[in-house]
mmCIF file of C-alpha atoms in Angstrom:
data_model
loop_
_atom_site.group_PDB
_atom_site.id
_atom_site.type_symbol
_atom_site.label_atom_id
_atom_site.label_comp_id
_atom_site.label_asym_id
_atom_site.label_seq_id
_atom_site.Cartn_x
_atom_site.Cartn_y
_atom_site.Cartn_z
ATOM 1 C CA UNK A 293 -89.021 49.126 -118.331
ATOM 2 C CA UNK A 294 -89.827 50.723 -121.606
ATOM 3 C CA UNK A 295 -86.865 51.932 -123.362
ATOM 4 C CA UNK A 296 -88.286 55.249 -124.779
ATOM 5 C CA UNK A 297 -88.647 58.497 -123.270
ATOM 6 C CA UNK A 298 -90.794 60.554 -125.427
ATOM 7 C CA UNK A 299 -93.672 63.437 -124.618
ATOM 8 C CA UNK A 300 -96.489 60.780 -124.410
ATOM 9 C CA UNK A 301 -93.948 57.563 -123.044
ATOM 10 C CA UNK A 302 -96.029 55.073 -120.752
ATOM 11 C CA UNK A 303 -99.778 56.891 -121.556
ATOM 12 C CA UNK A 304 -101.890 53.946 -123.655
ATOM 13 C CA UNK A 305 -104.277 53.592 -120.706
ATOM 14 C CA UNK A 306 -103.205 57.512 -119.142
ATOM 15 C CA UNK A 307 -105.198 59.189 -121.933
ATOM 16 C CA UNK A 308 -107.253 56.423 -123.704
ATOM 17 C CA UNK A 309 -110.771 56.879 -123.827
ATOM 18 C CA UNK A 310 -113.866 54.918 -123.056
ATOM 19 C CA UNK A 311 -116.664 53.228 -124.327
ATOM 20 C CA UNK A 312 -118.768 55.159 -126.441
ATOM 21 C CA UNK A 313 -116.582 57.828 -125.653
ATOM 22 C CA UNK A 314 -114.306 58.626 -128.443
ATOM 23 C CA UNK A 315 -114.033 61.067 -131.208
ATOM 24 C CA UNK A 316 -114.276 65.198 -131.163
ATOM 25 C CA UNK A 317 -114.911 66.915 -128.094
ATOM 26 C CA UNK A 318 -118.773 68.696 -128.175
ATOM 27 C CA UNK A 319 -119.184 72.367 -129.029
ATOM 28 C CA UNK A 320 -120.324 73.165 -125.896
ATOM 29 C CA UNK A 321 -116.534 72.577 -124.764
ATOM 30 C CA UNK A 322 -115.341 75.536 -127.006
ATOM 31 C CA UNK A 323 -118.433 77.418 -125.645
ATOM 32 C CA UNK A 324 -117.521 77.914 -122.255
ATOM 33 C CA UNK A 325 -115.939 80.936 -120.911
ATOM 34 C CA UNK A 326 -112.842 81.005 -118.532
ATOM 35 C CA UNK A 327 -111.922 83.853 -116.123
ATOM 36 C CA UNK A 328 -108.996 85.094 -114.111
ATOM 37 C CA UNK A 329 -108.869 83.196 -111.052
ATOM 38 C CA UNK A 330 -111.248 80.249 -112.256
ATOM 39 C CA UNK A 331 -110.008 76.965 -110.556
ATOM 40 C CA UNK A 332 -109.889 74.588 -113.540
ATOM 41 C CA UNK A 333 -109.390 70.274 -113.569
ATOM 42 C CA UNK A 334 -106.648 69.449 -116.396
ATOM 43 C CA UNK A 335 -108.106 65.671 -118.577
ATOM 44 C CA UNK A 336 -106.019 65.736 -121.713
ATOM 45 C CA UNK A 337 -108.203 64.926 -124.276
ATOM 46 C CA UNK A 338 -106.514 62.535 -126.517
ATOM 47 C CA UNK A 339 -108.115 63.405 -129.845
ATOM 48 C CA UNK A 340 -106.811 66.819 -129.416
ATOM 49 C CA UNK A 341 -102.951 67.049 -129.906
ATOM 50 C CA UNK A 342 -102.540 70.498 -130.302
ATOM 51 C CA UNK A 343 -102.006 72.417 -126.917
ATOM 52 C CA UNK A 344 -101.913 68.815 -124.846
ATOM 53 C CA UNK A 345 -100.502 69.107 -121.549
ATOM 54 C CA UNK A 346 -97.717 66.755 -120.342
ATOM 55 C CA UNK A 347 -99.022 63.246 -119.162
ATOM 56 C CA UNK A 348 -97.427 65.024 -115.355
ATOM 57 C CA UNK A 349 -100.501 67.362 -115.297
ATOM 58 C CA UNK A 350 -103.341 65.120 -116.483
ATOM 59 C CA UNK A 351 -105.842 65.424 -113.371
ATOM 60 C CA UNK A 352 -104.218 67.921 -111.552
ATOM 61 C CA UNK A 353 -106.333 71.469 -110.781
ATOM 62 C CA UNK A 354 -104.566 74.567 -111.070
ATOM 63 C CA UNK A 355 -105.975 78.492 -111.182
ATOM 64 C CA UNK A 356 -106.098 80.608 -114.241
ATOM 65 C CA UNK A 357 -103.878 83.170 -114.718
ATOM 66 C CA UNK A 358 -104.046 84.437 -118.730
ATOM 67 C CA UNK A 359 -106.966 83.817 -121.214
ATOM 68 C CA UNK A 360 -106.265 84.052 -124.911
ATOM 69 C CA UNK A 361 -108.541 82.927 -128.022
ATOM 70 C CA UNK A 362 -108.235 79.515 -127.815
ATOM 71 C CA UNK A 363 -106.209 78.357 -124.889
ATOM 72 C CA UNK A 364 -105.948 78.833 -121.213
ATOM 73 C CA UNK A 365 -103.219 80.018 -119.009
ATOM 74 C CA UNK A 366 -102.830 77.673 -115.706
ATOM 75 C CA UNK A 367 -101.035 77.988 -112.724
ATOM 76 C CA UNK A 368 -100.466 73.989 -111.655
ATOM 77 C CA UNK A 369 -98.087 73.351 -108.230
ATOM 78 C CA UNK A 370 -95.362 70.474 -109.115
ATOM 79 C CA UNK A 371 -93.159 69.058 -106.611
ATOM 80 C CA UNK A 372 -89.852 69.106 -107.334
ATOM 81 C CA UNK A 373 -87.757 67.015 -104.871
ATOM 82 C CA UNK A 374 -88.473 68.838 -101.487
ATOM 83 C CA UNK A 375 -90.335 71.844 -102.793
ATOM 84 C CA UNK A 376 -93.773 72.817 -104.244
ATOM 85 C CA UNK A 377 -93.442 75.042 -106.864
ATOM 86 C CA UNK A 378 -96.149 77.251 -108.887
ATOM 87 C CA UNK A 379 -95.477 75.965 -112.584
ATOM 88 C CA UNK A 380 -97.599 78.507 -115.518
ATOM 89 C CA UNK A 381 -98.490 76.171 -118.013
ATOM 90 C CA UNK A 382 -100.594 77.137 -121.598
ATOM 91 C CA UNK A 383 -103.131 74.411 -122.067
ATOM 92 C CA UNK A 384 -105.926 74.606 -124.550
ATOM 93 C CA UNK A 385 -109.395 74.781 -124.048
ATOM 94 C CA UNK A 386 -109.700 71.056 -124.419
ATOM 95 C CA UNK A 387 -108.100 70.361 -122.022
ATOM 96 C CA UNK A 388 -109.230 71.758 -119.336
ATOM 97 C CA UNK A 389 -112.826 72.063 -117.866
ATOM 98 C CA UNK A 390 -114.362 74.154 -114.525
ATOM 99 C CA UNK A 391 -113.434 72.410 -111.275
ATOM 100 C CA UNK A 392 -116.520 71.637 -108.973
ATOM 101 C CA UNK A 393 -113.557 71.712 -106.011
ATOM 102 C CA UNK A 394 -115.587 74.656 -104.271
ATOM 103 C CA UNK A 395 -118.807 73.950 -104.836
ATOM 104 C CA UNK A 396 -119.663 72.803 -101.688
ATOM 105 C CA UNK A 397 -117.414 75.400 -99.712
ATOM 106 C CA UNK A 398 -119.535 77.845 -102.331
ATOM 107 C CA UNK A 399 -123.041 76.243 -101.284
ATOM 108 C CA UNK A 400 -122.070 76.053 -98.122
ATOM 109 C CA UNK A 401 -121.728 79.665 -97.747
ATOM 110 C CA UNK A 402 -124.897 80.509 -99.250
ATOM 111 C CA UNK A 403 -126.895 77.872 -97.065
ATOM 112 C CA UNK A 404 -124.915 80.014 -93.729
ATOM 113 C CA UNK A 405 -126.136 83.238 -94.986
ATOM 114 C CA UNK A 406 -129.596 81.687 -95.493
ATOM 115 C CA UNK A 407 -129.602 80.878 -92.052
ATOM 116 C CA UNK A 408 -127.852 84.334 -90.650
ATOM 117 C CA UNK A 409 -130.718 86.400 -92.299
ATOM 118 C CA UNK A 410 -133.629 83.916 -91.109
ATOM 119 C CA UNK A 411 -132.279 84.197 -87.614
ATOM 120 C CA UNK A 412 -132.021 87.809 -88.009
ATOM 121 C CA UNK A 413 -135.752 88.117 -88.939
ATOM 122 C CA UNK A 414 -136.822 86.121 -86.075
ATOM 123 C CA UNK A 415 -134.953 87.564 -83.489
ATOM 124 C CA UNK A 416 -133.452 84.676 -82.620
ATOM 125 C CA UNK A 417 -129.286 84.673 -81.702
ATOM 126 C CA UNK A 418 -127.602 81.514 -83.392
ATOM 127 C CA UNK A 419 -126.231 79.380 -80.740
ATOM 128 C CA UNK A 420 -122.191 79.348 -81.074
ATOM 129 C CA UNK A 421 -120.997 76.484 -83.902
ATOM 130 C CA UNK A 422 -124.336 76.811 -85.433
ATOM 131 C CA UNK A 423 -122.801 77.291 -88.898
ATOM 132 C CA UNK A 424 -120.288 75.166 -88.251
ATOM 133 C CA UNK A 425 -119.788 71.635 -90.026
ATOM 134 C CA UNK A 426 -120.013 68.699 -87.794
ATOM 135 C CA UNK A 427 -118.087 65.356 -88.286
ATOM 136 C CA UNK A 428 -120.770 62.360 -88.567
ATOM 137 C CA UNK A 429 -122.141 61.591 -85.581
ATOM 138 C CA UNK A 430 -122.805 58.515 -83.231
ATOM 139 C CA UNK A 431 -126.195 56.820 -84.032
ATOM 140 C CA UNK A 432 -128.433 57.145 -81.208
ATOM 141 C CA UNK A 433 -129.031 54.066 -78.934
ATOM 142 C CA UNK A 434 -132.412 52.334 -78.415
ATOM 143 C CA UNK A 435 -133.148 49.473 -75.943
ATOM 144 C CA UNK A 436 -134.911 46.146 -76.910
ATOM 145 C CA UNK A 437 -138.091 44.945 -75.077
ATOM 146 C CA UNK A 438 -137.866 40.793 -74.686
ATOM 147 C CA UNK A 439 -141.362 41.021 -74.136
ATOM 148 C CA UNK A 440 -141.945 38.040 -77.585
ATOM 149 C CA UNK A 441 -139.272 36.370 -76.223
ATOM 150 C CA UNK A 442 -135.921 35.142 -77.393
ATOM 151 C CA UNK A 443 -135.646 32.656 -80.194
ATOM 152 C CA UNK A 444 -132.628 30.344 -80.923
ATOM 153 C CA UNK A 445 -131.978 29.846 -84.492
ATOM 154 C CA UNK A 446 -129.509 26.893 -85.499
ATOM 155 C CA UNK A 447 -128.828 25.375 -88.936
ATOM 156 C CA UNK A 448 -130.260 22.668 -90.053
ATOM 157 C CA UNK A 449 -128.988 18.746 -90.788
ATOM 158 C CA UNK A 450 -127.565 18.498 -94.050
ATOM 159 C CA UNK A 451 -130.100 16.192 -96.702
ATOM 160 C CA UNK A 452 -128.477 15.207 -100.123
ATOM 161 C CA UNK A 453 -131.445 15.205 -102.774
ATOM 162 C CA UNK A 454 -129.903 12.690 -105.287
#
C-alpha cells in the first residue's frame, strides 16, 4: 500500500491517456453548450489541472445544475456508507462531455410516436404491448430432412512426414 494520500494518490493508469491521444483537448470541447438539466459523463482530462474533479468522480454521470463561463455545475450521487447522497460538484468544461445515457430511451420515443401517428392514419388500433420493448427472443425451430443421408465423420490415423 502506497504511503501517500494526496488529491491524485493511486491515478497513473486512472487518468493516463492513450496512444496518439495526448496533449490539449480540441476546440470543439470549449464549443459546446451545456444546459440546466443536461445529463453529463465526468473523464478528467489529465492535461487539464485546473477545475479537475476528484479521481472518486472520474466516469460517473451526474445532471447539471449551474452553468458559468467556463465550468459546469454537476449534481453526482456518492455513497456514503449506507446512503446515496446528491453531492454538487464544479467541474470544468473539460471535464465533462454530453452523456448518450438516453439516447436510446430518446429514439425510442420518437420511433413510438412514429408508429402512433402511422396507425392513426390507417385506421388501424395498435394491438396492446405494441410499443413495448421485448426481451430477445427464442430462435425459431426448423426440422431436418435425412433425405442425402447421414454421414459419419471420424479422424483420421496419425502419419509423421519426417
Amino acid at each position: 500500500m502506497p504511503s501517500s494520500f494526496g488529491y491524485r494518490a493511486r491515478t497513473r493508469h486512472l487518468f493516463s491517456k492513450g496512444f496518439r491521444q495526448k496533449g490539449m483537448p480540441n476546440l470543439s470541447t470549449y464549443l459546446k453548450s451545456y444546459r440546466l438539466g443536461d445529463i453529463v459523463d465526468i473523464k478528467a482530462n489529465s492535461a487539464i489541472q485546473a477545475g479537475m474533479p476528484h479521481k472518486f468522480y472520474h466516469g460517473k454521470t451526474g445532471v447539471v445544475f449551474n452553468v458559468t463561463p467556463r465550468a459546469v455545475g454537476v449534481i453526482v450521487n456518492k455513497r456514503v456508507n449506507t446512503r446515496i447522497e446528491p453531492k454538487r460538484i464544479h467541474v470544468r468544461v473539460e471535464h465533462v462531455k454530453h452523456s448518450n445515457s438516453r439516447l436510446e430511451f430518446l429514439n425510442r420515443v420518437k420511433e413510438n410516436d412514429r408508429k402512433r401517428k402511422e396507425a392513426k392514419a390507417a385506421g388501424v388500433k395498435l394491438p396492446l404491448g405494441a410499443l413495448k420493448r421485448l426481451p430477445a427472443q427464442p430462435k425459431a425451430g426448423s426440422l431436418i430432412s435425412r433425405r442425402v443421408g447421414v454421414e459419419t465423420i471420424s479422424a483420421l490415423p496419425h502419419v509423421d512426414n519426417f
